[in-house]
XYZ file of C-alpha atoms in Angstrom:
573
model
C -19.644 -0.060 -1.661
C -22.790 -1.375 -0.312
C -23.600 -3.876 -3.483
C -19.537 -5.302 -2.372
C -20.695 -5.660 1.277
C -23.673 -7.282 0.428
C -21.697 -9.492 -1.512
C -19.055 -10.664 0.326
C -21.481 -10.934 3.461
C -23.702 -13.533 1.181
C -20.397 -15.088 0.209
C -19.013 -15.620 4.185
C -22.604 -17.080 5.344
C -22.265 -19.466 2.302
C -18.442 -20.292 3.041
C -19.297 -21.174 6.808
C -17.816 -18.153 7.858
C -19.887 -16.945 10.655
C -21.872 -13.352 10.664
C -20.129 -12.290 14.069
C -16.670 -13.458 12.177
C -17.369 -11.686 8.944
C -18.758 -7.787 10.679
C -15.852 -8.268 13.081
C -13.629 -8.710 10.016
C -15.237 -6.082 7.849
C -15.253 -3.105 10.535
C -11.302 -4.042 11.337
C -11.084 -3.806 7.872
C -12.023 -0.149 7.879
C -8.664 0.657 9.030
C -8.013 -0.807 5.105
C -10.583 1.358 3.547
C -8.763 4.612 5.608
C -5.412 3.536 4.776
C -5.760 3.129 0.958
C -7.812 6.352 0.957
C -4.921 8.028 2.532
C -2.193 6.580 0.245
C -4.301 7.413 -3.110
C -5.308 10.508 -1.868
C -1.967 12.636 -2.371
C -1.985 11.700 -5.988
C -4.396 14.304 -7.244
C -4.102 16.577 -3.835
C -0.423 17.067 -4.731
C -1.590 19.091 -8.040
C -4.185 21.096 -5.551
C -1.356 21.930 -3.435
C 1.834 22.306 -5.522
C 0.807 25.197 -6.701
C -1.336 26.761 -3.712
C 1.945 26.287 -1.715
C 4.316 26.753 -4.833
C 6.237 23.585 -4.290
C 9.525 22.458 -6.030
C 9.678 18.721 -7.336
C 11.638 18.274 -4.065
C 8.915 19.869 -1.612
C 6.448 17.451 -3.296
C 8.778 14.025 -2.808
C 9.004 15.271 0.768
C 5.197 15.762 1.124
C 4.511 12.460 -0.306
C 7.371 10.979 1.917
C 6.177 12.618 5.177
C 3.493 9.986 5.680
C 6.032 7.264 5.225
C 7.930 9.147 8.062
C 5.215 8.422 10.212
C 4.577 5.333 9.133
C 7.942 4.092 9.354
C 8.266 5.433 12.643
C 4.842 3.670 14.030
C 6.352 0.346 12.633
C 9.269 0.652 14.408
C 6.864 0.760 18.024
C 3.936 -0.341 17.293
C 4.592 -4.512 17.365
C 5.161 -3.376 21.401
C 1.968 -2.032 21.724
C -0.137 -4.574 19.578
C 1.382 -7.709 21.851
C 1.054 -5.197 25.192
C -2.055 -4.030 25.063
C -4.175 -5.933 22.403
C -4.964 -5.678 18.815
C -8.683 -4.212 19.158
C -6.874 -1.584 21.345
C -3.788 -0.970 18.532
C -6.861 -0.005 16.107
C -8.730 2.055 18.198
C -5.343 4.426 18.584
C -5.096 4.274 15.086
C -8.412 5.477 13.925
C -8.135 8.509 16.636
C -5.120 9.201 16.066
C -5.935 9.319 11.574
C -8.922 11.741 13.024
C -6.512 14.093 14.576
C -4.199 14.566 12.207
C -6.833 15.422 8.972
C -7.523 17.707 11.532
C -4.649 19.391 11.665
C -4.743 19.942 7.846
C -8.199 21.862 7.299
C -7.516 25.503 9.049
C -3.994 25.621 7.419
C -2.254 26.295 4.431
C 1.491 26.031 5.506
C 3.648 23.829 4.162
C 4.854 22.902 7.681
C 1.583 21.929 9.262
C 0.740 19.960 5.775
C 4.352 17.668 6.877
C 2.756 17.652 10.598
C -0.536 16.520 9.374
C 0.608 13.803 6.895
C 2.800 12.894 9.760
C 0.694 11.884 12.178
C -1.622 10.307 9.419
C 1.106 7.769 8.387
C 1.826 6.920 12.391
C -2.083 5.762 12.303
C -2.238 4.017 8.952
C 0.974 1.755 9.797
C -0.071 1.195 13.384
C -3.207 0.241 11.746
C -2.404 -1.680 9.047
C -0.512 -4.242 11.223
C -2.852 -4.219 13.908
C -5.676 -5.135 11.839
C -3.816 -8.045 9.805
C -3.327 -9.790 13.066
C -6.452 -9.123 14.724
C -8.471 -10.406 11.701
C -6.058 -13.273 10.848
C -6.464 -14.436 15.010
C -10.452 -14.347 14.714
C -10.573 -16.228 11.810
C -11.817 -19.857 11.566
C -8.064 -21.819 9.446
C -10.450 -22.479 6.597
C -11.847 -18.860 5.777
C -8.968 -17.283 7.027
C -7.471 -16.218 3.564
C -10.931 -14.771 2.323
C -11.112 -12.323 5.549
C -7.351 -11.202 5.695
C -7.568 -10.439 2.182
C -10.986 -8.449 2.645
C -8.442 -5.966 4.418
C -6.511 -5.773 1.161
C -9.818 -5.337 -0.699
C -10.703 -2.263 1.862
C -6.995 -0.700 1.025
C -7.856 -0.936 -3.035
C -11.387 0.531 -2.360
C -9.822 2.750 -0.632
C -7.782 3.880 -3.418
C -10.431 4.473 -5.915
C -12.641 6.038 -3.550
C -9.557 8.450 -3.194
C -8.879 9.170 -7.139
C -12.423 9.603 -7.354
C -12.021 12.425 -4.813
C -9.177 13.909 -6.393
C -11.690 13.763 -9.594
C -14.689 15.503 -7.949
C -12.199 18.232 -6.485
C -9.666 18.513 -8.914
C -11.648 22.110 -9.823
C -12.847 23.137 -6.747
C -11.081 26.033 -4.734
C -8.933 24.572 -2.213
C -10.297 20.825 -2.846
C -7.930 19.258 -1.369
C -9.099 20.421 1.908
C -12.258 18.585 0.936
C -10.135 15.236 0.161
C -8.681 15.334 3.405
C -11.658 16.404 5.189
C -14.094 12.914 4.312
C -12.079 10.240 6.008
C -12.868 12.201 9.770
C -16.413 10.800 10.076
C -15.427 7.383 9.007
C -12.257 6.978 10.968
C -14.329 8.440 14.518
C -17.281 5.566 13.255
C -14.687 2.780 13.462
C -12.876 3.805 16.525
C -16.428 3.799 18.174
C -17.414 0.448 16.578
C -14.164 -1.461 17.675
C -14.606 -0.784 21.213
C -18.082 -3.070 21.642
C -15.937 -6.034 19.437
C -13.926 -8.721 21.180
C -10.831 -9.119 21.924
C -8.477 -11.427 19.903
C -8.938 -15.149 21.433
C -5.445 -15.532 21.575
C -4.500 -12.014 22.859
C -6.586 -13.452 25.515
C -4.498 -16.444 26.261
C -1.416 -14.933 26.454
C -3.039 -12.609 28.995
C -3.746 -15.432 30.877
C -7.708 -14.844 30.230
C -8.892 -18.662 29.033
C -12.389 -18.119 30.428
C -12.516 -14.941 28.044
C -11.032 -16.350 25.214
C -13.163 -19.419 25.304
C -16.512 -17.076 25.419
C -14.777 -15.184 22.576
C -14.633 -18.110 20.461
C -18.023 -19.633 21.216
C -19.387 -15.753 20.353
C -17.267 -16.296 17.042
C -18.018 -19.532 15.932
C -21.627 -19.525 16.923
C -21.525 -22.338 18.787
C -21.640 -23.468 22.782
C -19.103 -25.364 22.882
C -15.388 -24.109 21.913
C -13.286 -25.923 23.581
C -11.650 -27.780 21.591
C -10.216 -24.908 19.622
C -9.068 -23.346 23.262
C -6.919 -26.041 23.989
C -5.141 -26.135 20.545
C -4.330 -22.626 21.260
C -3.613 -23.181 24.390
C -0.928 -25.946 23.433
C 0.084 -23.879 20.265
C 1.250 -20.530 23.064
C 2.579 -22.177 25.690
C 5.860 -21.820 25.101
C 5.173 -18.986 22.272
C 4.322 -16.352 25.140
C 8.204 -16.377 26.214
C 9.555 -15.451 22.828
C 11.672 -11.912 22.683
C 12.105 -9.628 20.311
C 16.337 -11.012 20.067
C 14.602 -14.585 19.595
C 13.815 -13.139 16.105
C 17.219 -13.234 14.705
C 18.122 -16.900 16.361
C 18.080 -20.249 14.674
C 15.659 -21.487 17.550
C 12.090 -22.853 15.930
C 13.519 -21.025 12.466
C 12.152 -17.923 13.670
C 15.704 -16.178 11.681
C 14.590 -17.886 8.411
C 10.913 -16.886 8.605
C 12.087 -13.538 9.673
C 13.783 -13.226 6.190
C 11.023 -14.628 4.432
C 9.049 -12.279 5.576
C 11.408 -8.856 5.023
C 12.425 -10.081 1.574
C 8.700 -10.447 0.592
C 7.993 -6.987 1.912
C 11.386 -5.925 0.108
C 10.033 -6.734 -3.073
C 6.391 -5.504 -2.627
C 8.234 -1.895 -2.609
C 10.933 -2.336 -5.082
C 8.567 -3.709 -7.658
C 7.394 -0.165 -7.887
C 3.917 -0.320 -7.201
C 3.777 2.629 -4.065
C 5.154 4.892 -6.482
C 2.141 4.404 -9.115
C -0.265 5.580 -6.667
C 1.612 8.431 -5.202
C 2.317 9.866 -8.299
C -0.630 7.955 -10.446
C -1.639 11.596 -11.883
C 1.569 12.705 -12.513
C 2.854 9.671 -14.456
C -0.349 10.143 -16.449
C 0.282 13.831 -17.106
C 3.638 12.928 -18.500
C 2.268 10.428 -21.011
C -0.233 13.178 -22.514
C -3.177 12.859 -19.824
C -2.288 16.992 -19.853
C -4.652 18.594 -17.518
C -5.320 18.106 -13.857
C -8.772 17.033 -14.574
C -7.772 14.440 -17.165
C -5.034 12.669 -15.574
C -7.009 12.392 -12.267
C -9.821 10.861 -14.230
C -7.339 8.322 -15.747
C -6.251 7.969 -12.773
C -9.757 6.850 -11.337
C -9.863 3.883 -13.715
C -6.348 2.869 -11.918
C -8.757 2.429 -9.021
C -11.339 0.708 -10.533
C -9.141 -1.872 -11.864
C -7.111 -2.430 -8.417
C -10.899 -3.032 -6.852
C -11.687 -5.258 -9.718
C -8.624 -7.234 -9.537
C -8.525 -7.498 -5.997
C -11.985 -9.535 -5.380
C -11.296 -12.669 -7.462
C -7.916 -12.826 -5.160
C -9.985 -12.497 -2.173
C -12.326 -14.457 -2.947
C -10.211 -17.738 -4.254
C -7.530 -17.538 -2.287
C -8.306 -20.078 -0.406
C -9.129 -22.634 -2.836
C -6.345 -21.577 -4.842
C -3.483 -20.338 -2.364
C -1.742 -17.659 -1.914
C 1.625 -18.747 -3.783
C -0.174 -19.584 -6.861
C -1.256 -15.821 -6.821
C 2.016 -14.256 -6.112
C 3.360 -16.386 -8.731
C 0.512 -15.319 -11.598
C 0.833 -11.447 -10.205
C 4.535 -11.263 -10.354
C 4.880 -12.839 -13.953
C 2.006 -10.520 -15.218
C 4.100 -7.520 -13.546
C 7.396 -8.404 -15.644
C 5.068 -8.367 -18.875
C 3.489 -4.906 -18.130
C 6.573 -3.529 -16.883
C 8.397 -4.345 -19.985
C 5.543 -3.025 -22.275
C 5.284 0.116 -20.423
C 9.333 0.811 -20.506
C 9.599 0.290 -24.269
C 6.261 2.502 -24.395
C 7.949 5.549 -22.545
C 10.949 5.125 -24.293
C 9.337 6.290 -27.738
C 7.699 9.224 -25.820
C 10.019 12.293 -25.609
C 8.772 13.469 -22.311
C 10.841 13.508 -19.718
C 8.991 12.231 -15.968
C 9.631 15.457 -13.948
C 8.837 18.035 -16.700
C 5.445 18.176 -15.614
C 6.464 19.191 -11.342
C 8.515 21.678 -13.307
C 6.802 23.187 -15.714
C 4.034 23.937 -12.460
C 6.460 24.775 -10.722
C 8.028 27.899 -13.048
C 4.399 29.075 -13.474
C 3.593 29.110 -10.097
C 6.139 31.299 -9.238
C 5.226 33.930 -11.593
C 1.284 33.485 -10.798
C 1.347 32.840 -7.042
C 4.243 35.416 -5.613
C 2.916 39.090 -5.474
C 4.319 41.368 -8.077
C 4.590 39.232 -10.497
C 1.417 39.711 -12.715
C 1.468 43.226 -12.739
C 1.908 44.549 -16.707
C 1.038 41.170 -18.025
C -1.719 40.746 -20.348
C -3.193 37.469 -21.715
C -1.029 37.612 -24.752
C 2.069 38.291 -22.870
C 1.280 35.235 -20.073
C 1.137 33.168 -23.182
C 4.026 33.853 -24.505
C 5.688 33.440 -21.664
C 4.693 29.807 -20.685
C 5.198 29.296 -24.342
C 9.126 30.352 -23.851
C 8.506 28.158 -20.577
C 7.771 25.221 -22.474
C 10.867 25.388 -25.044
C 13.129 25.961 -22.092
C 11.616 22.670 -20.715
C 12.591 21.010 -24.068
C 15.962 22.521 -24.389
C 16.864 20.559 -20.746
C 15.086 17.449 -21.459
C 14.778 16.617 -25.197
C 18.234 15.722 -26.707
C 16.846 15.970 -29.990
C 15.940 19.588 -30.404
C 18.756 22.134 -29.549
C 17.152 25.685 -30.098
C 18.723 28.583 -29.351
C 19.519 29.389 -25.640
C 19.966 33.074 -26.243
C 16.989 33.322 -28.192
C 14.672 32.037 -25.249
C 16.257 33.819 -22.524
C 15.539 36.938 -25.145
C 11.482 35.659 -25.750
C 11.205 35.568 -21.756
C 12.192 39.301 -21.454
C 10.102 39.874 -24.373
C 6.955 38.602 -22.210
C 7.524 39.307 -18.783
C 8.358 43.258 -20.274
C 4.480 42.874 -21.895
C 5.501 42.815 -25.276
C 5.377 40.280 -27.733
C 7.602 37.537 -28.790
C 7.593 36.582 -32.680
C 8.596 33.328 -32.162
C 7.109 32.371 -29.120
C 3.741 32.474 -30.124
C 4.308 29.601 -32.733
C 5.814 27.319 -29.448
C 3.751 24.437 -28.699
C 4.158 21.632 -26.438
C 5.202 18.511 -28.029
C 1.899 16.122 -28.797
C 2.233 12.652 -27.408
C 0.812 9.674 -30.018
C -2.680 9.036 -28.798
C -1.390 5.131 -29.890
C 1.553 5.715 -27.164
C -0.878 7.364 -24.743
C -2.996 4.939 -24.480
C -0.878 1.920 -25.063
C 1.161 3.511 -22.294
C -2.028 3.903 -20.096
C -3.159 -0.357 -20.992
C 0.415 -1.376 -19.677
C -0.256 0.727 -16.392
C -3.732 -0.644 -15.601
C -2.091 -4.416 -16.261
C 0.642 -3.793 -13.921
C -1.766 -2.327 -10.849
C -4.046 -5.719 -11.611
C -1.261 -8.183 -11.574
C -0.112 -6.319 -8.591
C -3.701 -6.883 -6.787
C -4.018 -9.990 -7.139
C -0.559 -10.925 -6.083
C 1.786 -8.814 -3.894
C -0.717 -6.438 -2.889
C -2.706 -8.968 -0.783
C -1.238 -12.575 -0.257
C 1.937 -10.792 0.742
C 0.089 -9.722 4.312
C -1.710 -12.685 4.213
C 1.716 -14.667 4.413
C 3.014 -12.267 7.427
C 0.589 -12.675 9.432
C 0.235 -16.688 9.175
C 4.358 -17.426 9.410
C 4.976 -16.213 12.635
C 4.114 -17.659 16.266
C 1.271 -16.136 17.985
C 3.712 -15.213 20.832
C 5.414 -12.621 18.761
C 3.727 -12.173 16.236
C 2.987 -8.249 16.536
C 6.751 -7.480 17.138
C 7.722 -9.654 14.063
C 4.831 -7.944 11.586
C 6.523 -4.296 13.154
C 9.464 -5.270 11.782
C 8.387 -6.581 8.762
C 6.342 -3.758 8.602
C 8.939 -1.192 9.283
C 11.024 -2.409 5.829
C 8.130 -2.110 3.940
C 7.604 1.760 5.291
C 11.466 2.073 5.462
C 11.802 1.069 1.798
C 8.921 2.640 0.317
C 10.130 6.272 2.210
C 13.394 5.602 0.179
C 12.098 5.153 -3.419
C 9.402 7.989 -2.680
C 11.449 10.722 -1.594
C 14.059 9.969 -4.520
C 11.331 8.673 -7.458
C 11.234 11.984 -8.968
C 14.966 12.674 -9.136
C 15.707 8.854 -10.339
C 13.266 9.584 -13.395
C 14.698 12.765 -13.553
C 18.189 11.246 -14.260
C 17.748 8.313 -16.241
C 14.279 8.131 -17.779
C 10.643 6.670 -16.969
C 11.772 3.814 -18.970
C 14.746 2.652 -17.450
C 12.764 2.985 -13.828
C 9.988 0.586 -15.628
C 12.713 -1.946 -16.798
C 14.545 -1.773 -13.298
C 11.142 -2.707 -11.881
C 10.700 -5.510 -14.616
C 14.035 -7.587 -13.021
C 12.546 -6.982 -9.035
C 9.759 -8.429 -10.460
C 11.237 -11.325 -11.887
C 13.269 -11.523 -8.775
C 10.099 -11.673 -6.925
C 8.799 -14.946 -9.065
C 12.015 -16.750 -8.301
C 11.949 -16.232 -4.458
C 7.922 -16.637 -3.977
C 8.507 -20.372 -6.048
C 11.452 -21.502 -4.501
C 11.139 -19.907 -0.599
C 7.614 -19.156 0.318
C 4.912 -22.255 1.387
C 1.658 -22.905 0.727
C -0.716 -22.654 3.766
C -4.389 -22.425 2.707
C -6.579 -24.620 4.499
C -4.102 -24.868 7.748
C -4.176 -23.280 10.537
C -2.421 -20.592 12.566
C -0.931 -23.726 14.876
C -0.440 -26.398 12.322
C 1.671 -23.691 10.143
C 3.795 -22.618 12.927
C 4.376 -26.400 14.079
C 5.683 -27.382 10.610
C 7.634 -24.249 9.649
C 9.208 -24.734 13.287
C 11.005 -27.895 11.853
C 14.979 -28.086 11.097
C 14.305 -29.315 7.626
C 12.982 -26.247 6.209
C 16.090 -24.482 7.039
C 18.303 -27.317 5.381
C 16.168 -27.720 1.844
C 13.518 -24.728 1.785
C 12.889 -26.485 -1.391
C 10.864 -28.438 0.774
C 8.339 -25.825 1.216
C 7.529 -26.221 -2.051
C 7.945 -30.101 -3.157
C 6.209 -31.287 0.186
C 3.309 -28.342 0.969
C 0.891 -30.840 0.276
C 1.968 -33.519 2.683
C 3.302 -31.467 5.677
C 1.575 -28.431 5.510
C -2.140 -30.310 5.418
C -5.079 -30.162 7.987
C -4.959 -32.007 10.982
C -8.489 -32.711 11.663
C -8.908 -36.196 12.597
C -5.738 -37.085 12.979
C -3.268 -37.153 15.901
C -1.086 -33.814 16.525
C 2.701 -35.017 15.227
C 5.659 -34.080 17.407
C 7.902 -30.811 16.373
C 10.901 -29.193 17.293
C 8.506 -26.761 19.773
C 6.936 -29.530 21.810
């Protein structure tokens, strides 16, 4: 973590990008680091706690859902309180409020106060997330801003692995997931203490009204005496932007109902492509494709990490040389590929997705209700999970057809403390270590495509394509599809798999993907090197709701710096 800092602190003095600029950007960023923690976190905690709390596949999709809950709910209020009371402010509520609720979690094991906890954690992660991609893109010199929005992305992914290396450390420890949850509270009170001594946003500032602030903002920012200049351009750029409601949204006026679709259906495809699910249920999907115990698939699971970090710093650090649609366009096209691989993988492996939730689940309720173990001896508990086993197979393997009878017999057998003859000679079906890790290649493929596309120009495009005015409210609601959406394929993954197969989900996600490739090259523009004012000017113009193929055959000569030339006329002067 230090090595990356070091790194990409060299890398923004080199770029021009200003040391106040860049530790500004980086302890925002935090909220990234917290948020991707969180998110990866429940991957390997959900094995901890499944069968501590004895949950059914259900209970678990509702566990992993209840931080969407939040979440969806904070998007739904939080653009309010971003454009009300500041960005720097937005965060600071957020990092408290991620602090109480892993709180909550520590003295308790109920499965009510774990949904209370998670809860409360989602609330600060979404309030966070869109707080910090609008503070950081606002602070942000036009020409660096790409490289510090996506350092938030970069936090999220670090995040991640930071969080499947927890589940890895834990996975054996007694009650570890109390330990998971437990290491983001000193982190989360740090930034909360560190965002009070930054600035405000500049152009929070002007729409308060505050131009002798902003303007000392800015020269603080840009190290330089003078910022004047870049005050007035702000100035001109919110003048009217200020008087924009939350209705104007949805109205033709300035495009603002085209860039408001833009900017769901992007969000709509960074959850229907699939990639939430992977790392909510990262060490389950690797348990079903022969990663078998806890230890292993968390471990696997770690290297999903690694490569989402790895993938994620070229993007950030390119992005704007190369653009942001170029990457969307490479990331989506790589998806399809992996997606494809990995359904015709999983369709030669005879393991159906929620046999694993199951299968825990049946033993847990002989090994963690009271009166269950007594007259059981070692032989007897392996018989039974044996008979467990060919049950499993019996429901889920079409192939095989044993006989019912005979099992429900071999379970009496064991839970009497006697001996089955047949059940002894029961063993799980072996996946091909070929498949396994074929199946495994495809996965880490898909996350890196994913993390250098989606995952971080997508929020780099939000929070450039709206007016300063509104832009909180409009990344709320942008932000509450994403958490709306992603609470939707969450709380139903399991029983979609359940009915029609791993593979089919894979191949489903193969067409959104492919969907995704159309729509990014025919609908979103290319804005590196602009900025905030010269992209809202342009996308403000009638002709990009007439031929949106515009955005892509004349990027180069509309959407262009303005430096040294006059400011041309739109539809907002």
């Amino acid at each position: 973590m230090v090595l990356i800092f070091r790194f990409f602190f060299s890398f923004s003095l080199i770029s021009g990008c200003g040391t106040f600029t860049f530790l500004s950007s980086a302890i925002a960023a935090i909220s990234g680091l917290l948020m991707g923690y969180e998110l990866g976190l429940i991957s390997g905690a959900l094995l901890q706690m499944s069968s501590i709390l004895v949950l059914s596949c259900k209970e678990q999709e509702i566990v992993v859902s209840s931080l969407l809950f939040g979440a969806l709910f904070a998007s739904l209020t939080g653009g309010f309180l971003i454009d009300r009371f500041g960005r720097r402010f937005a965060i600071i509520i957020a990092s408290s409020l991620l602090v109480l609720g892993s709180l909550i979690l520590l003295p308790y094991e109920s499965y009510g106060m774990l949904i209370v906890g998670r809860i409360a954690i989602g609330i600060s992660i979404s309030l966070s997330s869109i707080a910090t991609c609008v503070y950081i893109a606002e602070i942000a010199p036009q020409h660096r801003r790409g490289f510090l929005v996506s350092l938030n992305e970069l936090m999220i992914v670090i995040g991640i692995l930071f969080a499947y290396i927890s589940n890895y450390a834990f996975a054996s420890v007694s009650h570890g997931w109390k330990y998971m949850f437990g290491l983001v509270i000193p982190l989360g009170a740090l930034q909360a203490i560190a965002m009070y001594f930054l600035p405000p946003s500049p152009r929070f500032l002007v729409m308060k009204n505050n131009d002798e602030a902003a303007r000392k903002v800015l020269e603080r920012l840009r190290e330089t005496s003078d910022a004047t200049k870049e005050l007035t351009v702000i100035k001109s750029s919110l003048k009217d932007e200020h008087q924009y409601s939350f209705l104007d949204l949805f109205h033709s006026k300035n495009n603002m109902r085209a860039r408001m679709l833009v900017g769901l259906t992007l969000v709509f495809f960074v959850q229907t492509t699939g990639q939430p699910n992977i790392l909510f249920y990262a060490s389950t999907v690797l348990k079903s494709v022969g990663f078998q115990s806890n230890e292993a698939a968390s471990l696997a699971s770690t290297g999903v990490g690694v490569v989402k970090v790895v993938s994620t710093v070229p993007a950030t650090v390119f992005v704007d040389q190369v653009g942001s649609k170029t990457f969307l366009c490479i990331g989506s096209s790589v998806m399809a590929v992996s997606l494809v691989t990995m359904g015709l993988v999983n369709r030669n492996i005879h393991v159906n997705f929620t046999n694993v939730c199951k299968s825990q689940s049946l033993e847990d309720s002989f090994l963690h209700r009271p009166g269950n173990l007594s007259g059981l001896t070692n032989d007897s508990l392996k018989d039974l999970f044996a008979s467990m086993a060919s049950q499993e197979r019996i429901s889920f393997n079409t192939q095989r057809k044993p006989d019912i009878a005979g099992t429900g017999e071999q379970n009496r057998t064991a839970l009497a403390g006697g001996k089955s003859t047949t059940g002894s000679h029961t063993e799980s079906e072996e996946v091909p270590v070929v498949l396994k890790w074929l199946s495994l290649a495809s996965l880490l493929a898909y996350v890196a495509a994913f993390s250098i596309g989606l995952g971080p120009m997508s929020w780099l495009v939000l929070s450039e394509i709206f007016p300063g005015g509104i832009r909180g409210r409009a990344m709320a609601l942008t932000s509450s599809m994403n958490w709306g959406i992603n609470l939707l394929i969450s709380l139903t993954f399991l029983t979609v798999t359940d009915l029609i197969g791993l593979s089919w989900v894979c191949f489903i996600y193969t067409i959104m993907s492919l969907a995704s490739l159309a729509f990014v090259i025919v609908f979103i523009p290319e804005t590196k090197g602009c900025s905030l004012e010269q992209i809202s000017m342009e996308l403000a113009k009638q002709k990009y709701v007439k031929t949106p193929l515009c955005w892509v055959s004349q990027r180069r000569e509309k959407l262009v710096p303005s430096q040294g030339r006059p400011r041309q006329p739109s539809l907002m002067d």
